[in-house]
XYZ file of C-alpha atoms in Angstrom:
693
model
C 102.785 59.791 109.953
C 104.932 63.271 109.380
C 106.507 64.713 106.535
C 108.810 67.376 105.710
C 107.037 70.412 107.288
C 107.844 69.746 110.966
C 110.631 72.393 111.098
C 108.627 75.124 108.877
C 107.804 78.527 110.804
C 105.042 79.167 108.191
C 101.495 78.067 110.531
C 100.416 77.228 107.088
C 103.031 74.040 106.588
C 102.594 72.945 109.668
C 98.581 72.320 109.280
C 99.524 69.984 106.870
C 102.100 67.784 109.046
C 100.620 65.240 109.505
C 99.499 64.582 106.287
C 99.643 61.685 104.536
C 101.308 63.576 101.830
C 104.952 63.422 101.328
C 104.492 67.034 101.002
C 108.027 68.787 101.583
C 108.578 72.889 101.757
C 110.710 74.551 99.066
C 114.411 74.543 98.513
C 117.063 72.521 97.859
C 115.885 68.681 99.174
C 113.061 68.632 97.502
C 114.606 70.074 93.988
C 117.215 67.945 94.111
C 115.323 65.021 94.658
C 112.313 65.922 91.172
C 116.215 65.924 89.346
C 117.548 62.798 90.967
C 114.127 61.012 90.204
C 113.218 63.256 87.488
C 109.890 63.400 88.718
C 107.803 66.032 88.458
C 106.848 68.612 90.876
C 103.361 69.411 92.781
C 103.435 72.583 94.004
C 100.798 73.729 95.843
C 100.594 77.671 97.309
C 98.165 78.491 100.040
C 97.582 80.639 103.381
C 96.349 79.659 106.393
C 93.006 81.935 106.952
C 92.025 80.820 103.175
C 88.891 78.513 103.108
C 89.558 77.413 99.992
C 92.786 75.910 101.223
C 91.276 73.851 103.783
C 88.960 72.421 102.313
C 91.113 71.031 99.856
C 93.086 70.056 102.513
C 90.679 67.771 104.147
C 88.904 66.449 101.029
C 92.443 65.540 99.412
C 95.594 65.830 101.635
C 94.237 64.143 104.845
C 93.092 61.001 102.418
C 95.105 58.666 102.271
C 93.965 56.754 98.640
C 94.770 60.926 96.925
C 98.027 60.804 98.900
C 99.304 57.405 97.762
C 99.132 58.874 94.430
C 100.757 62.135 95.071
C 103.534 60.340 96.677
C 103.621 58.068 94.110
C 103.980 60.258 90.884
C 104.802 63.869 92.332
C 107.597 65.561 94.311
C 104.945 67.358 96.637
C 105.696 71.066 97.498
C 103.781 73.188 99.797
C 104.358 76.723 100.064
C 102.616 79.837 102.090
C 102.390 82.298 99.573
C 102.632 84.844 102.441
C 106.190 83.602 103.060
C 107.312 83.011 99.643
C 105.568 85.926 97.920
C 108.331 85.313 95.057
C 106.553 81.771 94.137
C 103.132 83.150 94.491
C 103.551 85.660 92.337
C 105.190 83.851 89.444
C 103.415 80.534 89.756
C 99.909 82.850 89.934
C 101.645 84.572 86.591
C 102.303 81.219 85.210
C 98.765 79.761 85.669
C 97.164 82.851 84.272
C 98.835 82.516 80.977
C 98.602 78.726 80.640
C 94.988 78.474 80.786
C 93.670 82.459 80.851
C 91.821 82.081 83.653
C 92.495 84.065 87.498
C 94.056 82.267 89.961
C 93.703 81.799 93.360
C 93.693 79.780 96.452
C 94.882 76.986 96.855
C 97.052 77.517 93.624
C 97.981 73.571 91.881
C 100.347 73.770 89.626
C 102.785 71.111 87.955
C 106.079 71.657 87.451
C 109.123 69.604 85.535
C 112.221 69.009 87.472
C 113.675 71.941 86.283
C 110.448 74.627 87.980
C 108.756 75.613 84.350
C 105.203 74.413 85.129
C 102.977 72.389 82.512
C 99.472 72.507 83.983
C 98.085 74.042 86.667
C 94.434 74.838 88.329
C 92.858 76.353 91.534
C 90.887 74.149 93.720
C 89.962 70.802 92.710
C 87.381 68.797 94.599
C 88.549 64.972 95.297
C 85.854 63.255 92.905
C 84.888 65.389 89.570
C 81.776 68.397 90.327
C 80.564 71.701 88.747
C 82.466 70.955 85.912
C 85.717 70.574 87.900
C 88.115 67.648 87.376
C 88.408 65.342 90.305
C 91.665 65.738 91.936
C 92.138 61.808 93.066
C 91.658 61.226 88.941
C 93.985 63.910 88.184
C 97.180 63.471 89.498
C 97.514 59.932 87.232
C 96.787 61.666 83.944
C 98.982 64.683 85.171
C 101.586 62.122 85.685
C 101.269 60.561 82.175
C 101.366 64.000 80.424
C 104.519 64.099 82.196
C 105.939 60.847 80.912
C 104.499 60.894 77.637
C 104.613 64.490 75.760
C 108.182 66.095 77.113
C 108.310 67.430 73.553
C 105.254 69.056 73.970
C 105.992 70.537 77.183
C 109.107 71.589 75.947
C 107.646 73.798 73.278
C 105.384 75.245 76.273
C 107.627 76.329 78.008
C 109.605 78.013 75.197
C 106.534 80.036 74.957
C 105.786 80.273 78.817
C 109.583 81.592 79.329
C 108.803 84.274 76.601
C 105.723 85.603 77.915
C 107.026 85.640 81.912
C 109.463 88.266 79.975
C 107.126 90.175 78.323
C 105.859 90.723 81.606
C 108.730 92.960 82.408
C 108.814 96.222 81.256
C 111.750 97.467 79.134
C 113.174 100.985 78.927
C 111.752 103.143 75.671
C 112.258 106.915 74.922
C 109.677 108.286 77.740
C 107.581 110.592 75.997
C 107.247 113.951 78.000
C 106.193 113.415 81.431
C 102.412 114.943 82.580
C 99.778 114.944 84.959
C 97.364 113.181 82.188
C 97.957 109.780 83.824
C 96.615 111.034 87.275
C 93.261 112.518 85.525
C 93.480 108.730 84.187
C 93.186 107.313 86.921
C 91.095 109.575 88.498
C 88.483 108.972 85.858
C 88.833 105.063 85.888
C 88.577 104.482 89.880
C 85.012 106.811 89.461
C 83.848 104.632 86.202
C 84.560 101.723 88.477
C 82.892 102.977 91.322
C 79.089 102.085 92.579
C 77.353 105.377 93.759
C 74.985 103.508 95.774
C 76.841 100.701 98.197
C 80.190 102.680 97.878
C 83.103 100.415 96.645
C 85.191 100.174 93.395
C 84.594 97.381 91.477
C 81.736 94.937 92.154
C 80.717 91.593 93.806
C 83.279 90.051 95.311
C 83.881 94.206 96.930
C 87.607 94.810 98.521
C 88.150 97.660 100.990
C 90.922 98.923 98.051
C 92.033 101.320 100.696
C 94.949 102.712 98.801
C 92.644 103.757 95.860
C 90.563 105.470 98.260
C 93.274 107.355 99.957
C 94.318 109.115 96.305
C 90.700 109.916 95.786
C 90.649 111.643 98.849
C 94.176 113.476 98.247
C 92.594 114.278 94.403
C 90.149 116.163 97.069
C 92.374 118.040 99.057
C 95.256 119.006 96.312
C 92.768 119.496 93.433
C 89.611 120.731 94.343
C 87.847 117.371 93.355
C 84.896 116.932 94.952
C 83.300 113.699 93.336
C 86.723 112.450 94.668
C 85.999 112.819 98.398
C 81.923 111.442 97.178
C 83.444 108.474 96.238
C 85.706 107.611 99.625
C 82.464 109.370 102.192
C 80.467 106.746 100.655
C 82.845 103.390 100.418
C 84.165 104.434 103.452
C 80.819 104.689 105.894
C 79.221 101.635 103.980
C 81.792 99.600 105.064
C 81.276 101.144 108.336
C 77.901 100.009 108.497
C 78.085 96.886 106.957
C 79.353 93.222 107.700
C 82.883 93.689 106.623
C 83.507 95.587 109.514
C 83.431 93.564 112.667
C 80.577 95.910 114.525
C 81.828 93.980 118.063
C 85.429 93.425 117.868
C 86.838 96.143 115.066
C 88.532 95.953 112.349
C 87.977 94.232 108.885
C 87.205 91.544 107.134
C 89.251 91.128 103.520
C 86.581 91.278 101.411
C 82.625 91.403 101.069
C 80.811 88.618 98.947
C 77.887 90.945 97.601
C 77.889 94.244 96.588
C 75.700 95.373 100.170
C 79.284 94.561 102.054
C 76.833 92.748 104.089
C 78.842 88.813 104.103
C 82.324 89.008 103.785
C 84.867 85.794 103.306
C 86.065 86.010 107.196
C 89.326 86.080 107.415
C 90.746 89.293 108.931
C 94.319 90.182 107.123
C 96.744 92.268 108.946
C 97.472 94.036 105.486
C 94.077 95.900 105.064
C 93.490 96.914 108.589
C 96.554 98.576 108.965
C 95.939 100.841 105.645
C 92.895 101.427 106.424
C 93.515 102.719 109.804
C 95.419 105.375 108.080
C 92.483 106.200 105.865
C 90.088 106.558 108.533
C 92.082 109.017 110.882
C 92.723 110.770 106.896
C 89.243 111.110 105.629
C 87.965 111.935 109.487
C 90.843 114.976 109.215
C 88.487 116.260 106.224
C 85.273 114.990 107.685
C 84.975 115.010 111.191
C 82.887 112.311 111.105
C 82.445 111.041 114.817
C 81.750 107.365 112.770
C 84.754 107.470 111.401
C 86.593 107.994 114.367
C 84.951 105.027 116.126
C 86.458 102.793 113.217
C 90.149 104.208 114.082
C 89.497 103.493 118.005
C 88.353 99.813 117.255
C 90.199 98.921 114.914
C 93.314 100.043 116.857
C 92.481 97.863 119.823
C 91.442 94.870 118.047
C 94.989 95.081 116.695
C 96.506 95.712 119.677
C 94.306 93.711 121.258
C 94.053 90.159 119.271
C 97.304 91.197 116.792
C 100.037 92.364 118.928
C 102.462 89.483 120.174
C 104.103 90.502 123.528
C 107.497 90.882 121.702
C 105.614 94.047 120.018
C 105.599 92.339 116.699
C 101.790 91.731 114.561
C 100.949 88.538 113.714
C 99.579 87.699 109.875
C 95.371 87.250 109.743
C 92.845 85.054 111.252
C 91.505 82.290 109.957
C 87.083 82.566 108.864
C 86.081 79.668 109.794
C 86.403 77.863 113.450
C 85.051 74.410 114.371
C 85.499 74.086 110.603
C 83.103 76.739 109.983
C 82.882 79.541 107.899
C 81.922 82.792 110.270
C 80.796 80.467 113.178
C 82.210 83.031 115.720
C 80.852 85.873 114.377
C 76.766 85.063 113.566
C 74.025 85.042 116.065
C 70.654 84.360 116.531
C 68.208 86.427 117.666
C 67.550 84.590 120.868
C 71.869 84.152 121.535
C 71.437 88.246 121.648
C 68.111 88.216 123.375
C 68.784 85.855 126.544
C 72.321 87.961 127.073
C 70.534 91.830 126.988
C 68.464 93.802 128.667
C 64.431 94.040 127.086
C 65.760 97.550 126.839
C 68.915 96.892 125.494
C 67.200 94.378 122.961
C 64.731 97.349 121.567
C 67.450 99.260 120.423
C 70.562 96.118 119.256
C 67.490 94.602 116.678
C 66.785 96.906 114.635
C 69.674 98.098 114.196
C 71.446 95.602 113.824
C 68.854 93.873 111.185
C 67.859 90.850 114.213
C 64.000 91.949 113.621
C 64.214 90.986 110.140
C 65.021 88.028 108.231
C 68.223 86.431 108.202
C 71.302 87.032 106.367
C 73.582 83.899 106.795
C 73.733 80.183 106.511
C 71.224 78.219 108.471
C 68.802 81.202 109.589
C 71.700 83.012 111.257
C 72.280 86.738 111.776
C 75.888 88.399 110.463
C 75.548 91.592 112.126
C 75.714 94.859 110.071
C 73.939 98.631 110.905
C 70.214 98.210 109.090
C 68.425 101.155 110.515
C 70.400 104.144 113.007
C 69.996 105.222 116.434
C 68.723 108.608 115.358
C 65.518 106.961 113.999
C 65.623 103.592 116.688
C 66.082 106.433 119.075
C 62.219 108.404 117.388
C 60.595 105.472 117.265
C 61.451 104.164 120.910
C 60.505 107.921 122.507
C 64.316 108.135 124.170
C 67.207 110.340 124.048
C 69.642 110.016 121.898
C 72.945 109.402 124.407
C 70.214 107.213 126.160
C 69.645 105.392 122.671
C 73.668 105.578 122.325
C 74.085 103.807 125.767
C 72.046 101.172 125.479
C 73.832 100.197 122.403
C 77.405 100.350 123.615
C 76.326 98.140 126.700
C 74.668 96.107 124.941
C 77.780 95.526 122.115
C 80.392 94.851 125.337
C 77.885 92.044 126.980
C 77.610 90.325 123.071
C 81.570 90.814 122.617
C 82.166 89.313 126.011
C 80.029 86.645 125.202
C 81.641 86.156 122.000
C 84.696 85.914 123.032
C 83.602 82.733 125.208
C 83.537 80.930 121.133
C 85.884 78.835 120.718
C 88.093 81.958 118.124
C 89.081 81.263 114.648
C 92.769 79.950 114.102
C 95.298 82.361 114.266
C 98.379 83.152 112.061
C 100.611 83.954 114.251
C 104.035 84.370 112.349
C 105.056 88.010 111.638
C 105.852 89.277 108.536
C 108.196 92.591 108.223
C 106.369 94.102 105.026
C 102.898 93.575 106.786
C 103.948 94.442 109.731
C 105.217 97.992 108.143
C 102.157 98.441 107.238
C 100.237 98.222 110.630
C 103.344 100.234 111.621
C 102.304 103.296 109.318
C 98.731 103.079 110.304
C 99.331 103.099 113.280
C 101.424 106.291 113.899
C 98.877 108.099 111.542
C 96.269 107.330 113.261
C 97.938 108.415 116.634
C 99.372 111.367 114.983
C 95.751 112.178 113.931
C 94.127 111.608 117.030
C 96.837 112.349 119.797
C 96.936 109.101 121.312
C 100.316 108.451 122.286
C 99.592 104.400 123.523
C 98.633 104.057 119.589
C 102.750 105.288 119.001
C 103.153 103.385 121.235
C 102.021 100.309 119.993
C 103.619 100.809 116.784
C 106.749 101.701 118.233
C 107.143 97.914 119.668
C 106.510 96.759 116.973
C 108.854 98.543 115.065
C 111.677 97.584 118.005
C 110.646 93.949 117.362
C 111.935 94.242 113.258
C 114.314 96.341 114.363
C 115.967 93.596 116.755
C 114.323 89.907 115.780
C 114.201 90.872 111.894
C 117.702 93.183 110.900
C 120.374 91.340 110.802
C 123.696 92.294 109.560
C 122.528 95.104 107.246
C 119.773 92.756 106.034
C 116.254 92.837 106.060
C 114.759 88.571 106.752
C 110.564 88.381 106.181
C 109.522 86.430 108.707
C 109.635 85.305 112.082
C 107.313 82.846 114.623
C 108.612 81.419 117.977
C 112.235 82.743 117.741
C 113.114 81.701 114.349
C 113.324 84.014 111.638
C 114.067 83.473 108.267
C 114.210 84.351 104.579
C 115.392 87.241 102.486
C 112.948 90.130 102.713
C 111.706 91.110 99.224
C 111.260 94.431 97.820
C 108.354 95.282 99.362
C 109.673 94.343 103.449
C 112.389 97.310 101.913
C 109.645 99.375 100.636
C 106.922 99.349 103.022
C 109.110 99.428 105.862
C 111.215 102.734 104.550
C 107.489 103.729 104.441
C 106.653 103.520 107.295
C 109.910 104.945 108.636
C 109.072 108.500 107.114
C 105.968 108.501 108.696
C 107.547 107.635 111.821
C 109.559 110.578 111.269
C 106.774 112.862 111.293
C 105.346 111.688 114.388
C 108.060 112.947 117.258
C 111.674 112.898 115.236
C 114.180 110.862 116.546
C 118.036 111.386 114.786
C 118.118 107.657 115.189
C 114.635 106.851 112.920
C 116.163 108.778 110.217
C 120.028 106.900 110.410
C 117.489 104.154 109.938
C 115.515 105.126 107.280
C 119.008 106.190 104.915
C 120.694 102.714 106.022
C 116.924 101.193 104.344
C 116.650 103.346 101.399
C 120.585 102.716 100.609
C 120.470 98.741 100.783
C 117.129 98.831 98.593
C 118.868 100.483 95.933
C 121.947 98.493 96.086
C 119.784 95.321 96.448
C 116.507 95.402 94.187
C 117.072 98.483 91.447
C 117.830 97.509 88.319
C 120.137 100.958 87.368
C 120.316 99.662 84.019
C 116.237 99.581 82.889
C 115.114 101.484 86.257
C 113.116 100.399 88.562
C 113.099 97.493 90.951
C 112.859 93.725 90.771
C 110.427 91.845 93.563
C 113.186 89.844 94.538
C 116.973 91.103 95.661
C 120.007 91.071 93.163
C 121.632 87.684 96.214
C 117.656 85.869 96.096
C 117.931 82.399 95.081
C 117.160 82.084 91.225
C 113.553 81.472 90.161
C 112.798 80.969 86.594
C 111.184 84.731 86.143
C 112.004 87.876 88.154
C 109.574 90.098 88.807
C 109.170 93.756 88.300
C 105.675 94.906 88.325
C 103.722 98.605 88.198
C 100.272 96.729 89.518
C 99.063 97.554 92.751
C 96.847 93.887 93.841
C 95.758 93.247 97.862
C 98.712 95.344 98.658
C 100.412 98.513 97.164
C 103.021 97.592 94.011
C 106.410 97.345 96.116
C 107.437 99.677 93.081
C 104.777 102.236 93.862
C 105.770 102.514 97.508
C 109.731 102.364 96.823
C 109.003 105.284 94.263
C 107.294 107.173 96.572
C 109.016 106.698 99.971
C 112.727 107.563 98.289
C 111.288 110.319 96.562
C 110.407 111.418 100.066
C 113.333 110.484 102.172
C 115.576 112.282 99.118
C 113.173 115.936 100.020
C 113.895 115.514 103.563
C 117.151 114.826 103.021
C 118.294 116.307 100.154
C 119.988 112.983 98.617
C 120.154 113.680 95.126
C 120.211 109.408 94.497
C 116.909 108.998 96.189
C 115.386 110.958 93.323
C 117.195 110.389 90.701
C 115.956 106.479 91.699
C 112.468 107.541 91.364
C 112.619 108.827 88.231
C 114.344 106.770 86.497
C 111.274 104.128 87.607
C 108.890 106.804 86.582
C 111.225 107.104 82.955
C 110.271 103.239 82.683
C 106.533 103.190 84.001
C 105.368 105.871 82.578
C 103.958 103.881 79.410
C 101.899 101.159 81.876
C 100.558 104.536 83.595
C 99.489 105.796 80.336
C 97.271 102.916 79.227
C 96.540 101.502 82.710
C 96.457 104.564 85.601
C 93.910 102.998 87.353
C 95.813 99.854 88.793
C 99.009 101.556 89.612
C 97.713 104.389 91.811
C 100.813 103.532 94.250
C 103.437 104.734 90.874
C 100.602 107.264 90.222
C 101.124 109.002 93.528
C 104.632 109.253 93.655
C 104.261 110.851 90.417
C 102.379 113.145 91.660
C 104.935 113.965 93.385
C 107.580 113.732 91.246
C 105.669 116.192 88.853
C 104.919 118.700 92.024
C 107.364 118.834 94.829
C 105.778 118.019 98.049
C 105.886 121.270 100.681
C 108.750 119.754 102.931
C 108.398 121.762 106.638
C 111.086 121.639 108.683
C 110.399 122.941 112.690
C 112.939 123.787 115.089
C 113.138 125.110 118.520
C 112.364 123.860 122.206
C 110.605 120.165 121.810
C 107.746 121.925 124.519
C 107.361 124.681 121.799
C 107.565 122.241 119.220
C 104.431 120.617 119.858
C 101.996 122.942 119.414
C 102.986 123.390 116.344
C 103.348 119.563 115.333
C 99.602 118.990 116.826
C 97.842 121.932 114.846
C 99.709 120.726 111.143
C 98.870 116.813 112.678
C 95.223 118.211 112.733
C 95.386 119.480 108.850
C 94.775 116.843 106.040
C 97.541 117.583 103.397
C 98.355 114.196 101.984
C 101.710 115.224 100.669
C 102.923 117.500 103.363
C 106.548 115.970 104.866
C 106.526 118.039 108.229
C 110.099 117.474 110.716
C 109.387 119.076 114.463
C 113.105 118.837 115.490
C 114.182 120.241 118.605
C 117.264 123.194 118.576
C 119.149 120.179 120.935
C 119.425 117.648 117.983
C 122.439 118.154 115.837
C 124.721 115.910 113.086
C 122.191 116.974 110.433
C 122.091 116.715 106.757
C 122.556 120.225 105.478
C 119.099 120.268 104.814
C 117.811 119.111 107.613
C 120.181 121.481 109.771
C 118.037 124.892 110.233
C 119.025 127.286 112.611
C 116.443 129.212 114.845
C 115.667 132.058 113.793
C 116.512 135.292 116.514
C 112.661 136.562 116.051
C 111.505 137.023 119.709
C 109.428 133.209 118.643
C 110.684 130.381 120.394
C 110.083 128.268 116.943
C 110.768 128.717 113.289
C 109.855 127.041 110.377
C 111.191 126.544 107.179
C 108.758 125.273 103.732
C 110.604 124.016 100.943
C 109.074 122.708 97.511
C 112.207 120.820 95.579
C 114.971 123.438 95.401
C 112.131 126.568 96.054
C 112.815 127.503 100.187
C 110.847 130.196 101.300
C 111.843 132.697 104.262
C 111.303 131.481 107.862
C 108.225 131.540 109.430
C 107.955 132.177 113.173
C 103.687 131.983 113.296
C 101.505 128.603 112.756
C 99.204 130.986 111.001
C 102.291 132.241 108.509
C 103.076 128.567 108.447
C 99.452 127.401 107.610
C 99.863 130.474 104.232
C 103.439 128.811 102.801
C 101.933 124.947 102.815
C 98.094 125.958 100.734
C 98.367 123.434 98.380
C 99.197 123.811 94.338
C 96.490 121.705 92.341
C 98.542 119.694 89.781
C 94.951 118.379 87.867
C 92.048 120.332 87.326
C 89.001 118.735 88.986
C 86.877 116.733 86.595
C 83.255 117.871 85.407
C 80.038 117.548 87.405
C 79.577 113.693 86.760
C 83.407 112.289 86.512
C 82.539 109.755 88.961
C 79.996 108.394 86.531
C-alpha cells in the first residue's frame, strides 16, 4: 500500500510512504479534504534523524489497527520540520501554550479543519505506559472531543490566537539603548556554565556554539578572562568527549549526560558548520593543537560524508543503524584488540577507557578520551611522538573497520539555511588555517545554491534528486547573507558582493516589518498560516532576526548602504525590551546590538593581488571578532564608493584604509601600522572575578 508521500523530496516523508496510514504532505489537497469532509487533522511533525520519531513510526504508524483508526477519524498530515520550520515553529509554540510543557519531536497535534490546534503531545506509545496514554486509545477519544465539544474548542482557539499574537513584539517607546544587555547576557551565561565539565546548562548538554562565540568575542574585545575560560573548558571537554566522533570527526547533536560521554548519536549539519568556525577562532586565541585537530577532522568529515557530488551539503546522519541507536559507533574491547597490534592497543585501551567499565548499553564502549597521551607515554616509558603515532595508526585501522559496518541513514536533502552555516564555517576555517581545499568545498556548495536554489531572484528552501522547491524562510536568506559577508573576506570577488547586495535587498523586500521593525520568519507572499512568527530567541540555530540584523549591518558598513543599517536599527529598537529581560537567550541579536553601539572596524586593502595575500594572511591569523577586512586587487573596478579606495603613491604597493562608522583614518602603508589602527575598543568592562559563577 502507498499513501500520498511517494513523490516528496523529504527522506523523512519518504520513510512513511509505505505506511498503512493514509498520510498526506501539508498542502491544499489535504487541507481542502479536511474542510470538505469536516474532519479534524492529525498533524505529525518529525525529521529523518529523530530516534523517537522512528520508534513511534514502528509502534503505531506501521500498525494496521492504529492506521485504520487514524484513517477513520482524521485527515493525516506528515511534516518534515526541516523542510517546514514555519509549521514546526507555530505548532511547537501552540503545544507549549496548550500543555504548558516543552515540545520536541515527534510532535503530534490535532487540528480543526481550519488548522487550529485543540490537543497535542509529542511521543505517544501504542499502548499506555510511563504515564503516557496509548495512541490506539487516544485516537478515538480525540475524535469524540472534536465531535462533541465544538464550543469548548472554539473558546480555546480564541484564547490560543491571543496567546500566539502576544509572542510577536510590538514597538513601544524604546528607552535609551545601552550596552547593559551585553553584560547581562555574559552574566547569564556565566551562571549557566558548568565549570567542571564545561557547557552551558545541565544534561542534556548541547554545544551552544553561538553562546560560546559570544563569550570568545567578549574576551577579545573586552579583556574578559572568565569568558575565555568558559570557552576553553567547554571546547576541550567536548573535543575529548563522546559527543565528538573520536575516529571520524564531527559532533553529534547533544550529550545525554553532563560529562559529554554518551551522545544522542545523530549528526546535524547545522551544528558542525558553526563549530568549525568556533574551534578555528578559539585556535587563533589559544593555539591549542587539539582545536586544530578537531577542525581538520570535522572539515574532512563534512566533505567526505556530507557533501554531494553536485556540491551541496546533506542535512544529517541518523542516530540509528540496524534499528539500534549508536550501533555504528560503539565497540567491545575484544573487537578493538583484534584489529590492532599489542603496542597500539596498549595506547588505545587506556586513552579511550576500554580498560575500564563499559559506558553504553549491552556491555559496549563508546570512545572518549579518558587518559591523556602524555600520561600513557610515561606509563609505557615511550616517547610522546611514538605514543601519538601508535594512536594515529590505531585510529586509522578502527575507522577503516567501522566503514565496513552498516552506516546510519543519511538525510540527503540540501537545505539552503544549513548549507549557509557550513559554507561560513568552512570558509572561516580555510581563512584561519590557509586550507584552499576547504574554501573550494565551501565554494562548491555556494555554487550549488546559486545555480539550483536561486530562481527568478528568490531562494528556494530545499533540494533533492533534481527537485528544488518550497518558498525560502528568513533563516535561508539571513544565514546565506552572513555566509556571503564571510566569503567576501576570504578572497574578494565582485560577483559575491553583487549577490550579497541582492540577497540583502530581497530580504528587506520580503521579510521586514516596515511598520514595527524586525523580520518575519516567512515572506510577505508566503502561504497564509494561523500565525506569523517574528522571534528574537536563539534555538539550535541562531535567531534569523539576530543573524539578519548582524549581516545587514556589516554589509551596510562595507558598502555604505544606509538602508541596511537603518533596518538593523529598527530591529534592535523593536527587540531591545526583550534583550533587557532575556539577554542570554538572544545572543545573536546581542551581537548585532554590540556592533550597533560600537561600529566594527572596516579595513579596505588595495594593491596588486600578489602583494595583498601576505597582508590578508596576517589579518586572518589574528582573532578580531568584529573586523571586516576586504583585500581588493587594484584591478577591480565598479566598486561602491565606500570600497573604491585608491592606492597611495608612497613607495608601498599596498594601501589600507580603516574606518569605524563614519570616522576614517588616513591610509596606512605598513602591516604594523594597520595592526595599531585595528586595536579593539572595549564596549563593556570585564566582570569582577567570580563573574562566571
